[in-house]
Tab-separated table of C-alpha atoms and ligand atoms in Angstrom:
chain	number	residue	atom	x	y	z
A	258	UNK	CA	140.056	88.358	130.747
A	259	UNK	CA	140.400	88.985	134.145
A	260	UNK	CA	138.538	86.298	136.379
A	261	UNK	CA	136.427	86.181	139.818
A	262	UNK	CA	135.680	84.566	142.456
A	263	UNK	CA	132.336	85.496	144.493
A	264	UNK	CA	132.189	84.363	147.685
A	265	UNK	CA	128.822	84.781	149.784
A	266	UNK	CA	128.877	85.111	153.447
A	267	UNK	CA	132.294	87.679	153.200
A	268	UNK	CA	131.025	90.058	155.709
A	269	UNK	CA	132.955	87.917	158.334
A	270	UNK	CA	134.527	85.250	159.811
A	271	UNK	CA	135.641	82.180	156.639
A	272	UNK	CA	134.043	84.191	154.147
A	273	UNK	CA	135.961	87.187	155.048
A	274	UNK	CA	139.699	85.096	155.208
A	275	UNK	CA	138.613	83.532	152.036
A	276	UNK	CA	138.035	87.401	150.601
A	277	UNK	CA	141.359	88.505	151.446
A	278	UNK	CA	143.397	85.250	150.700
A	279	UNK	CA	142.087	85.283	147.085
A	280	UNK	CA	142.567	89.111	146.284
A	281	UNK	CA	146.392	88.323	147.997
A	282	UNK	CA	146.249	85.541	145.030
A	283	UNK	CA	145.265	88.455	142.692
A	284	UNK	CA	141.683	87.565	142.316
A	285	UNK	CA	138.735	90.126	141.602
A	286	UNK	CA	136.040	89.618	143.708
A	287	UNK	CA	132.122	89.607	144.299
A	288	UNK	CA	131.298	90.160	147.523
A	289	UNK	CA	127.821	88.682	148.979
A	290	UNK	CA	126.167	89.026	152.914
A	291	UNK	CA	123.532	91.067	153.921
A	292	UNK	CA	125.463	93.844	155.853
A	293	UNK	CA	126.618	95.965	153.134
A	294	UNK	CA	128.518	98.623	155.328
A	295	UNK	CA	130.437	95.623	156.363
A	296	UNK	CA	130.888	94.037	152.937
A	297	UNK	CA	132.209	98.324	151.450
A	298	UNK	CA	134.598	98.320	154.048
A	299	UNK	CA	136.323	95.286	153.542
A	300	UNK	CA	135.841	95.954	149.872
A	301	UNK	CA	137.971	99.124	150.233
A	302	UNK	CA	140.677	97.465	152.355
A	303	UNK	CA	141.052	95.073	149.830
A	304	UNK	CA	141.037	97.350	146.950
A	305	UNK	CA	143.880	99.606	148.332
A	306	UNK	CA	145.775	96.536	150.001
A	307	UNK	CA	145.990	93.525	147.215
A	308	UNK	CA	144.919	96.085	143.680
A	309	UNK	CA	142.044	94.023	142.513
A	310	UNK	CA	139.061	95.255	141.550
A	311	UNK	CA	136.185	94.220	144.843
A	312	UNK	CA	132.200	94.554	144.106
A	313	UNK	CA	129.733	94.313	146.693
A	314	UNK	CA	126.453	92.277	146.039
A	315	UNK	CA	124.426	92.582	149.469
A	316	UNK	CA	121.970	89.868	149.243
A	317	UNK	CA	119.929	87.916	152.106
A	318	UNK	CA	120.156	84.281	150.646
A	319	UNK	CA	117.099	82.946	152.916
A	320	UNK	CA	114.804	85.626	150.339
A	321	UNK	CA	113.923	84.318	147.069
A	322	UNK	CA	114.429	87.683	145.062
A	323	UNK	CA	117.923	88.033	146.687
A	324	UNK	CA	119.028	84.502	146.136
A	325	UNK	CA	117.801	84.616	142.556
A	326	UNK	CA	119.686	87.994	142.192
A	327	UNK	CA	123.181	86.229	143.280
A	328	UNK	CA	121.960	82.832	140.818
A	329	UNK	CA	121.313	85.374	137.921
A	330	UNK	CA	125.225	87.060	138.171
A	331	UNK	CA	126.279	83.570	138.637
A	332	UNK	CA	124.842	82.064	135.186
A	333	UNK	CA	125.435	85.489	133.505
A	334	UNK	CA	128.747	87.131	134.551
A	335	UNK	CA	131.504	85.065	132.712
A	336	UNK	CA	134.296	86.602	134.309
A	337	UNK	CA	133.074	84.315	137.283
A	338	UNK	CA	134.852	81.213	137.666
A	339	UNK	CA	135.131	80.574	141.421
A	340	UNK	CA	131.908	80.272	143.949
A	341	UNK	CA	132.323	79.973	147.756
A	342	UNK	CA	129.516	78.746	149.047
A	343	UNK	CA	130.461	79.567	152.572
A	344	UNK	CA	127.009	81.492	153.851
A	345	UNK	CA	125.977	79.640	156.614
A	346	UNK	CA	124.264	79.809	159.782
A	347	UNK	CA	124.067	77.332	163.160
A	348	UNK	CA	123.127	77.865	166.705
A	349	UNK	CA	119.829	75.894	167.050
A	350	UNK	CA	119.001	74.711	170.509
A	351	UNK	CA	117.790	70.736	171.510
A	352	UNK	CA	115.724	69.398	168.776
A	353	UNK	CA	112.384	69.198	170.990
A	354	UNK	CA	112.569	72.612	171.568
A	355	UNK	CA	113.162	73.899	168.266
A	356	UNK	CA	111.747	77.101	166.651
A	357	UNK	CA	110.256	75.902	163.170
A	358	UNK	CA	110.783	79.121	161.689
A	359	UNK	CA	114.371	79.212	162.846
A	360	UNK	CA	114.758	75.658	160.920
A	361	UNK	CA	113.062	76.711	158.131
A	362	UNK	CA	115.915	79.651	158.034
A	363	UNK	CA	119.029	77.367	158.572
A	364	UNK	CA	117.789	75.145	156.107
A	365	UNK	CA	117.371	77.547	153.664
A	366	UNK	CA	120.487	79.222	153.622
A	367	UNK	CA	122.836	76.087	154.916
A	368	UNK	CA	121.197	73.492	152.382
A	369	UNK	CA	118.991	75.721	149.200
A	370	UNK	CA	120.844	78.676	148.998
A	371	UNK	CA	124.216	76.455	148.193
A	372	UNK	CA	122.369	73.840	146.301
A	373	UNK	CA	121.268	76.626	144.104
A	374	UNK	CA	123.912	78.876	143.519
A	375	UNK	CA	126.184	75.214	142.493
A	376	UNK	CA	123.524	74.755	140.302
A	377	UNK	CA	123.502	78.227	138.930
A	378	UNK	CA	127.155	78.570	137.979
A	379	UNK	CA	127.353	74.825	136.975
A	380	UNK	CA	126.388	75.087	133.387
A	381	UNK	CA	128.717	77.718	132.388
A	382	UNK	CA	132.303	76.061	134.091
A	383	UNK	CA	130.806	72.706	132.605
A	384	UNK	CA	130.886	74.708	128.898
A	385	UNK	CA	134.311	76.040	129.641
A	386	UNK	CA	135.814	73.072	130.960
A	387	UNK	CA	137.242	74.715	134.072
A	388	UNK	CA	136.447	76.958	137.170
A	389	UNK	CA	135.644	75.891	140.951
A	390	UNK	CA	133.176	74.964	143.609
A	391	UNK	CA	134.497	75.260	147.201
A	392	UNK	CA	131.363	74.239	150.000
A	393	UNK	CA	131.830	74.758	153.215
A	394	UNK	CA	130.695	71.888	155.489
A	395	UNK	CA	131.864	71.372	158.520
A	396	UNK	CA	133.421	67.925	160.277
A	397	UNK	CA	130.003	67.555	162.193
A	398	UNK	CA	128.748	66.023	158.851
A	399	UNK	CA	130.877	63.361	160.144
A	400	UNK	CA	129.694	63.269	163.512
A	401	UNK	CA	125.848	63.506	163.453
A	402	UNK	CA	125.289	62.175	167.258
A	403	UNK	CA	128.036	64.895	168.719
A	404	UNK	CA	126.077	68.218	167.897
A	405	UNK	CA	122.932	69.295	167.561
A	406	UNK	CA	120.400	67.481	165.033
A	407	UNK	CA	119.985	70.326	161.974
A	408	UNK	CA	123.259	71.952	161.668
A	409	UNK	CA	125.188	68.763	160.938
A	410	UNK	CA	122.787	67.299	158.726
A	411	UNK	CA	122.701	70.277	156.398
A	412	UNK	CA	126.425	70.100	156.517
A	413	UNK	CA	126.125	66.228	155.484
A	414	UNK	CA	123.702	67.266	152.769
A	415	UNK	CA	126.995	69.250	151.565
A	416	UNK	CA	129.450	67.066	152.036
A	417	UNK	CA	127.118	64.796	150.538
A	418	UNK	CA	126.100	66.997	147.691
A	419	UNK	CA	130.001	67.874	146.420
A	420	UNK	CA	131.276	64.130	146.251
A	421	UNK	CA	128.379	63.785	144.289
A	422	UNK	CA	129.239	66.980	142.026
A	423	UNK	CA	133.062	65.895	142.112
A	424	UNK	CA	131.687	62.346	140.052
A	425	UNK	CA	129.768	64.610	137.542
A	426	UNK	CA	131.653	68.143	136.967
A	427	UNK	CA	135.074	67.319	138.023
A	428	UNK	CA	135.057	65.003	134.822
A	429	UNK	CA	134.158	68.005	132.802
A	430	UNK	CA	137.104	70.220	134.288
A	431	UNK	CA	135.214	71.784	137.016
A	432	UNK	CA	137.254	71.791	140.381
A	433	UNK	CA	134.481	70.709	143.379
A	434	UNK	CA	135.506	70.983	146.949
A	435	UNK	CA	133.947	70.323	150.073
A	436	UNK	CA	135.834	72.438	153.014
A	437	UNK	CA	135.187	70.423	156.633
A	438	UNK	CA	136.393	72.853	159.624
A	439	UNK	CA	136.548	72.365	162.944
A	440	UNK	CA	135.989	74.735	165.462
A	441	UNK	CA	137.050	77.723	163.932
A	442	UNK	CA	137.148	81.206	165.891
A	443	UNK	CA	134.435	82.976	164.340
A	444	UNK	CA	131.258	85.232	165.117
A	445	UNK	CA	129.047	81.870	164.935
A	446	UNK	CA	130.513	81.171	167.920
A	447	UNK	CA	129.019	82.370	170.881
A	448	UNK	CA	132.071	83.562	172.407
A	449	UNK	CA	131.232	82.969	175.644
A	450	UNK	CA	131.328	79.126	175.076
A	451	UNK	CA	134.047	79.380	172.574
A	452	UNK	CA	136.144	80.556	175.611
A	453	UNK	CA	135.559	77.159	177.493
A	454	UNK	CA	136.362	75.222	174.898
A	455	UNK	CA	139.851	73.578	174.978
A	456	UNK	CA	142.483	75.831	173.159
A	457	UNK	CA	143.917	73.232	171.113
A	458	UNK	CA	140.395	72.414	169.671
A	459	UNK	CA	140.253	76.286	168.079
A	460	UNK	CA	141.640	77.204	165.138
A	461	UNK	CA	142.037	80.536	164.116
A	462	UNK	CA	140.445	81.611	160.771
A	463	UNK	CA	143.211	82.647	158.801
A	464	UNK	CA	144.962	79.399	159.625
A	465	UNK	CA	141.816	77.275	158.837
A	466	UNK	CA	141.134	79.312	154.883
A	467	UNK	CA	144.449	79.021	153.974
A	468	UNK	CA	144.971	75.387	154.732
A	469	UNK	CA	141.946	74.893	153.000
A	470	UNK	CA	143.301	76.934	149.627
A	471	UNK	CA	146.284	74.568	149.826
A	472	UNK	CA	144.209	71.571	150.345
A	473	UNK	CA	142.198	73.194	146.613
A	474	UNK	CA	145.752	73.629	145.140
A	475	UNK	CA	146.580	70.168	145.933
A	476	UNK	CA	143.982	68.875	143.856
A	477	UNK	CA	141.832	67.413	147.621
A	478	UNK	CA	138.420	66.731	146.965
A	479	UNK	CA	137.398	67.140	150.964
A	480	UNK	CA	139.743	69.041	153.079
A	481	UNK	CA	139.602	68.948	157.092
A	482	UNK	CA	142.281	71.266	157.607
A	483	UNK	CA	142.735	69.739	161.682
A	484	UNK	CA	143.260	66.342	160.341
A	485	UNK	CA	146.638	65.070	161.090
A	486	UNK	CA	146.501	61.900	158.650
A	487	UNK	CA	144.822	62.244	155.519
A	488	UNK	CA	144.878	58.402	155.497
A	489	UNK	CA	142.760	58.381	158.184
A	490	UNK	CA	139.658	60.025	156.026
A	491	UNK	CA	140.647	57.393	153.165
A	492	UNK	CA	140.278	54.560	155.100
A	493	UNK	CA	136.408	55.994	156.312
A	494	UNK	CA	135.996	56.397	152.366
A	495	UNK	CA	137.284	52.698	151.759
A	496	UNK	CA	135.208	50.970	154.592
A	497	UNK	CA	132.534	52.999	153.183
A	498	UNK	CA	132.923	51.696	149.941
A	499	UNK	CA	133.045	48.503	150.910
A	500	UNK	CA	129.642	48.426	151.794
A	501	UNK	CA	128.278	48.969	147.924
A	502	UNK	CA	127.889	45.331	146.873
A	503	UNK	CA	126.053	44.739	149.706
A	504	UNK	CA	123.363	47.814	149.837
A	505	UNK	CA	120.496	46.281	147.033
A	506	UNK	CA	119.673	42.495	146.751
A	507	UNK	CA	117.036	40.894	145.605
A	508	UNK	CA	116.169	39.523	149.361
A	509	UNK	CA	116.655	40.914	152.329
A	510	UNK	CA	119.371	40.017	154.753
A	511	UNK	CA	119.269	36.637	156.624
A	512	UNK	CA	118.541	38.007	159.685
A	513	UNK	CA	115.008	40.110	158.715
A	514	UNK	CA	113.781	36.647	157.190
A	515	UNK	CA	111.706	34.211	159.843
B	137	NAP	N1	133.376	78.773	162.627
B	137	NAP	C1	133.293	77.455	162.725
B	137	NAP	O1	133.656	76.844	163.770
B	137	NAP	C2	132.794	76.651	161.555
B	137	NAP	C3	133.039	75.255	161.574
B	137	NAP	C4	132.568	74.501	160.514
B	137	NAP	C5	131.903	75.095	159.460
B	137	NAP	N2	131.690	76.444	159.477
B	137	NAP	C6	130.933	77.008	158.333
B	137	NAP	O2	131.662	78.061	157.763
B	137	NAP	C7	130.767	78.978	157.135
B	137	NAP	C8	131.096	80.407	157.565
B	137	NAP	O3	130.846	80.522	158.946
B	137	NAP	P1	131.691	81.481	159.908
B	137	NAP	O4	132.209	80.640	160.994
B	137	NAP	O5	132.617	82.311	159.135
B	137	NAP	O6	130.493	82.319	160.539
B	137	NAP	P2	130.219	83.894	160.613
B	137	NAP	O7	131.438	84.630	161.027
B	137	NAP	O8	128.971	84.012	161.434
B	137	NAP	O9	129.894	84.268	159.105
B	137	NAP	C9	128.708	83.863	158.481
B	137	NAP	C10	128.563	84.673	157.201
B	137	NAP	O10	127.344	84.274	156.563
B	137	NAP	C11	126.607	85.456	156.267
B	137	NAP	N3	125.183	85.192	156.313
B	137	NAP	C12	124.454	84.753	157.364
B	137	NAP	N4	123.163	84.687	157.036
B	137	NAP	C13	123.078	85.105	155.737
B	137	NAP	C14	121.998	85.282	154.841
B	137	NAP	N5	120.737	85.002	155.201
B	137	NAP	N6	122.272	85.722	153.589
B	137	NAP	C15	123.532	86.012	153.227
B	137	NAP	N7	124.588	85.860	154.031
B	137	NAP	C16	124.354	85.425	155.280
B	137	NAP	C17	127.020	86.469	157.331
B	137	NAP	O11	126.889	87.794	156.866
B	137	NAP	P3	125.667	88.807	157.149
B	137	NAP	O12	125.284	88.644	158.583
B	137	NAP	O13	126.243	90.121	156.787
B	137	NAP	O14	124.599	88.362	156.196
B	137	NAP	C18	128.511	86.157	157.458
B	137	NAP	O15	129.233	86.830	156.470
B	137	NAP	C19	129.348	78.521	157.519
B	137	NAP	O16	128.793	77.780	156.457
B	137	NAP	C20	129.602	77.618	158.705
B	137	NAP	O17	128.597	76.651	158.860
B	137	NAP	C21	132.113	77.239	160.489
């Protein structure tokens, strides 16, 4: 049986490298955005170019009926064994001046949408005892005070969200990975400010995906394809982990008591 991976957000940027890495790997694919003359086209390309078999699944994942359209394939179609959750939307201005709808849509897509298409396609690699999760975060779930205020905590709820599904489904068989990019050039740039950012800060997208499917073949739980040291992340892990015998006592800490 031939598998597939279906990746949402393909109509550009990530989710479009990650489309045409994987069918270069051989993989069929399920294709999911909501500009489905984008999504054919690349299709087509990748149909003629890499000889796997490409569907299109144009879905808005902020609307219920759409996002329970993509869950449904996901639980049902069991030639699907890879999701990238890559969808994903930023841009909001300073926090006081925020647009509540415009929240309300980040949120949505950035933290629900991925939350429930994991949980969707769960169940079935948990039964099989294989398959793959890849989330895209972003490293501003490790810098909270350096962006803006929603974008990086919807990206910590991720990060946050696949080393908790690594504990649970990676000892069933299930590969879970959380992808943390850097400034990647991409249309969620404006590109305007992307051009006064510092060259050596940008990556370009190809570069950034496939660093990303090496950091998946190398069995990484969280890749952050700019970091230099691996170590480095470890040690943030370790001093992290320190902490845990020290988080819930039966009284509180010297220095609350009078
Ligand atoms: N580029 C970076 O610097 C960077 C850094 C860290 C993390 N990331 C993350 O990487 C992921 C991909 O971003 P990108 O840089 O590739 O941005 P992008 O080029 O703007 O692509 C975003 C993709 O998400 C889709 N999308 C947006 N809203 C959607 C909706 N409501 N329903 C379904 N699909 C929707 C878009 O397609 P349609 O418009 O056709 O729906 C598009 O395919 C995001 O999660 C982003 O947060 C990016």
């Amino acid at each position: 049986m031939t598998t597939k991976a279906l990746i949402t957000g393909a109509s550009s940027g990530i989710g479009e490298a990650y489309a045409d890495r994987l069918a270069r790997r051989g993989r069929d694919l399920i294709l999911v955005a909501r500009n489905a003359a984008r999504l054919e086209t690349l299709a087509a390309r990748l149909r003629a170019e890499a000889g796997v078999s490409v569907e299109i699944l144009p879905a808005d994942l902020g609307r219920a009926d759409d996002l329970a359209r993509v869950e449904a394939m996901l639980r049902d179609d069991e030639t699907i064994d890879m999701l990238v959750n890559n969808a994903g939307v930023a841009g909001e201005g300073p926090f006081a001046d925020a647009d509540p709808a415009f929240l309300t849509g980040l949120i949505n897509l950035n933290v629900l949408a991925v939350t429930r298409l994991a949980a969707a396609i769960a169940p079935r690699l948990v039964a099989n005892g294989a398959g793959a999760i890849i989330n895209l975060a972003s490293v501003t779930a490790l810098m909270p005070d350096g962006f803006t205020a929603v974008y990086p905590a919807t990206k910590a709820f991720v990060l946050a969200l696949t080393e908790a599904l690594q504990v649970e489904l990676g000892a069933k068989g299930v590969r879970v990975q959380a992808v943390l990019p850097g400034i990647t050039r991409t249309a969620i740039w404006d590109q305007e400010q992307l051009s006064q950012i510092p060259a050596e800060m940008v990556m370009e997208v190809g570069e950034m995906v496939d660093a990303a499917l090496a950091g998946l073949d190398q069995g990484e739980g969280v890749t952050i394809p700019a970091l230099p040291d691996a170590r480095d992340f470890d040690a943030y892990l370790a001093a992290r982990a320190a902490l845990r015998p020290n988080l819930s006592h039966r009284h509180a800490a010297d220095r609350y008591r009078s």
